[in-house]
Coordinates of C-alpha atoms in Angstrom, one line a residue:
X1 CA 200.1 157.0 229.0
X2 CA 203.1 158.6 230.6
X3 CA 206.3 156.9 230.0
X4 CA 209.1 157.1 233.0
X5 CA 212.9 157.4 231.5
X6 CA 215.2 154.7 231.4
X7 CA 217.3 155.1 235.1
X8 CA 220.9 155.9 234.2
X9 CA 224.0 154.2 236.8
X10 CA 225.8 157.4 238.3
X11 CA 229.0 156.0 239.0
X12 CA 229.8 153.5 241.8
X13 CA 225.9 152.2 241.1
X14 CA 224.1 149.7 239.4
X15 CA 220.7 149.3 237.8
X16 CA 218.0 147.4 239.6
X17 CA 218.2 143.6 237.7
X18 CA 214.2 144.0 238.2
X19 CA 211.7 146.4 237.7
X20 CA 211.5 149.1 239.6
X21 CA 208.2 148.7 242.6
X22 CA 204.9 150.9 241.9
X23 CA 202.8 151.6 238.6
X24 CA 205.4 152.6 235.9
X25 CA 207.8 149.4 236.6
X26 CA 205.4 146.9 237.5
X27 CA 204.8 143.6 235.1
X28 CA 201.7 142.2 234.4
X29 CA 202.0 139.6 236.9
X30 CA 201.2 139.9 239.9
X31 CA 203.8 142.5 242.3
X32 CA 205.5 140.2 244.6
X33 CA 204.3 143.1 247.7
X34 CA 200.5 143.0 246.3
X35 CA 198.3 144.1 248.8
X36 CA 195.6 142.2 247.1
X37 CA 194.0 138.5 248.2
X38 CA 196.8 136.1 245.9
X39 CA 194.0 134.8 243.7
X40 CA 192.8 138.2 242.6
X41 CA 196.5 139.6 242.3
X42 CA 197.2 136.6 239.9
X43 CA 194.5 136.8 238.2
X44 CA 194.6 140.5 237.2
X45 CA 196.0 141.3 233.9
X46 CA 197.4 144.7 233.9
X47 CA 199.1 147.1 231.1
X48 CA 202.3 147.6 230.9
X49 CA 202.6 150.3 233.4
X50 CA 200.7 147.8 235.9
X51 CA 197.4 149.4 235.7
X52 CA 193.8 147.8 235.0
X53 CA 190.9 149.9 234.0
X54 CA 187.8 150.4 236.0
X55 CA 184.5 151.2 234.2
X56 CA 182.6 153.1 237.1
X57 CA 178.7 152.7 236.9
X58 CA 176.1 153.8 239.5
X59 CA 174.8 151.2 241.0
X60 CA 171.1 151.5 240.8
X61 CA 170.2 153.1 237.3
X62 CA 173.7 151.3 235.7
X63 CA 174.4 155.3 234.0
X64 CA 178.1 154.5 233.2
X65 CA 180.0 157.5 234.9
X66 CA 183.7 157.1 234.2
X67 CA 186.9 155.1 233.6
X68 CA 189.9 155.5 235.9
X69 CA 192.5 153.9 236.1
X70 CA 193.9 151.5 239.6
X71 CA 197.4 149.6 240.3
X72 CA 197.0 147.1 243.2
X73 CA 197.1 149.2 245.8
X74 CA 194.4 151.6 244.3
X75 CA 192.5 148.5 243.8
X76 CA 193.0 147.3 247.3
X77 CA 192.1 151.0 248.9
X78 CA 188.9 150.9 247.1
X79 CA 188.1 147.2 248.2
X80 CA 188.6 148.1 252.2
X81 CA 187.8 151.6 252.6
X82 CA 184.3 152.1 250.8
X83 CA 185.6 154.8 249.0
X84 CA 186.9 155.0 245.2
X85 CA 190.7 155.2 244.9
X86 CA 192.5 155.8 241.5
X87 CA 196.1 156.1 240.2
X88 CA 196.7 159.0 238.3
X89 CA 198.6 158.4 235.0
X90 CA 199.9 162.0 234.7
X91 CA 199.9 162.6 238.2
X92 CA 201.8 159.6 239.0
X93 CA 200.1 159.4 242.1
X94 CA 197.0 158.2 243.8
X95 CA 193.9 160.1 243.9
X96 CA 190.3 159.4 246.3
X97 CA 187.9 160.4 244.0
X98 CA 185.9 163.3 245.9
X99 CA 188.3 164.8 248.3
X100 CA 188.8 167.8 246.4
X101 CA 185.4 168.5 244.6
X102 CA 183.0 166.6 247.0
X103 CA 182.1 164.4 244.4
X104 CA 182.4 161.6 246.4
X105 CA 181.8 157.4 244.7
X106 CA 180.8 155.1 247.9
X107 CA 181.4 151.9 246.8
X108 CA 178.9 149.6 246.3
X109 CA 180.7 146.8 244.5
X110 CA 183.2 146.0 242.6
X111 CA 183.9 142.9 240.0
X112 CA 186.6 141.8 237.4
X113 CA 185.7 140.8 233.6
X114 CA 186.3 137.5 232.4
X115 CA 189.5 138.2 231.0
X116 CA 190.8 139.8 234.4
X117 CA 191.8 143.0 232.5
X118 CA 189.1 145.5 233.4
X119 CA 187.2 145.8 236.3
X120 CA 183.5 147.0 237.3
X121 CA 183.0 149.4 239.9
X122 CA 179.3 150.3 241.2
X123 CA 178.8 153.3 243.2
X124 CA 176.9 155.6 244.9
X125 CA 177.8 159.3 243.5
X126 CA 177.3 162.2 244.9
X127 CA 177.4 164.8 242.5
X128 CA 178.9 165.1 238.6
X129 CA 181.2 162.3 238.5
X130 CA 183.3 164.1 235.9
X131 CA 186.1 167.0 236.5
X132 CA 184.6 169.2 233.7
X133 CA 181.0 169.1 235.8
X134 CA 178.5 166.9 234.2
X135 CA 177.2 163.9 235.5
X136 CA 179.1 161.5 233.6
X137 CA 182.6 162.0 231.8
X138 CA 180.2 160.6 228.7
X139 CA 177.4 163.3 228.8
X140 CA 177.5 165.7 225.3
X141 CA 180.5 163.6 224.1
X142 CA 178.0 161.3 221.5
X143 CA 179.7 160.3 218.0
X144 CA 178.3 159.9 215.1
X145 CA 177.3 156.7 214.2
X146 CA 175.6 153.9 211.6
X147 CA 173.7 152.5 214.1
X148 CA 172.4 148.7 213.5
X149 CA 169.0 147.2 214.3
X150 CA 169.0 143.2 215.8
X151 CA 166.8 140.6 213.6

């Protein structure tokens, strides 16, 4: 995860007494400007750069495409719009999943674990999901594993 540098006081300034707004300053609470419904911003527990993960899954065979990553406001874009919104960690900006490649996720639904640190969003995809081309950011990536059998 990208780490933003400590903000230095030029002279005649001072440093913010709080964080600084947007993905790299935010805390895990809520932001106080959340675009979210209250209950959902509360209840989201976000890293330390004020992002929550989102497992992306298509929505009628459950093939898990992707993981992204959303602050609030990406959260909140892909809630109203029907379109998949992320925020790019090296980018430090947001990104609409599809408007460059055509790959575009329709949103079908989305939900938040039990812990309120991840979230589930089911789509429709059109086309590979991931950048490198295949289907899935998981296709030909298998490790090898001891694999376990239930009683």
């Amino acid at each position: 995860m990208s780490e933003q540098p400590a903000p230095v006081p030029t002279p005649g300034s001072t440093l913010p007494a709080a964080p600084l707004p947007g993905p790299a300053g935010t805390p895990e609470d809520a932001p106080a400007a959340s675009p979210l419904p209250s209950d959902l911003a509360a209840a989201l527990k976000r890293d330390s750069a004020g992002l929550v993960a989102a497992v992306v899954q298509q929505f009628d065979t459950n093939e898990v495409l992707m993981l992204g990553w959303m602050d609030d406001e990406a959260l909140h874009r892909t809630m109203t719009t029907g379109r998949v919104t992320f925020y790019s960690r090296s980018r430090q900006e947001y990104w609409r999943k599809g408007d460059t490649s055509g790959h575009v996720q329709w949103v079908k639904s989305v939900a938040m674990d039990c812990d309120g640190d991840a979230l589930l969003v089911r789509v429709d995809q059109v086309g590979a999901a991931c950048h490198t081309g295949t289907r899935t950011c998981f296709d030909g990536r298998d490790l090898a594993v001891t694999t376990g059998q239930a009683l």
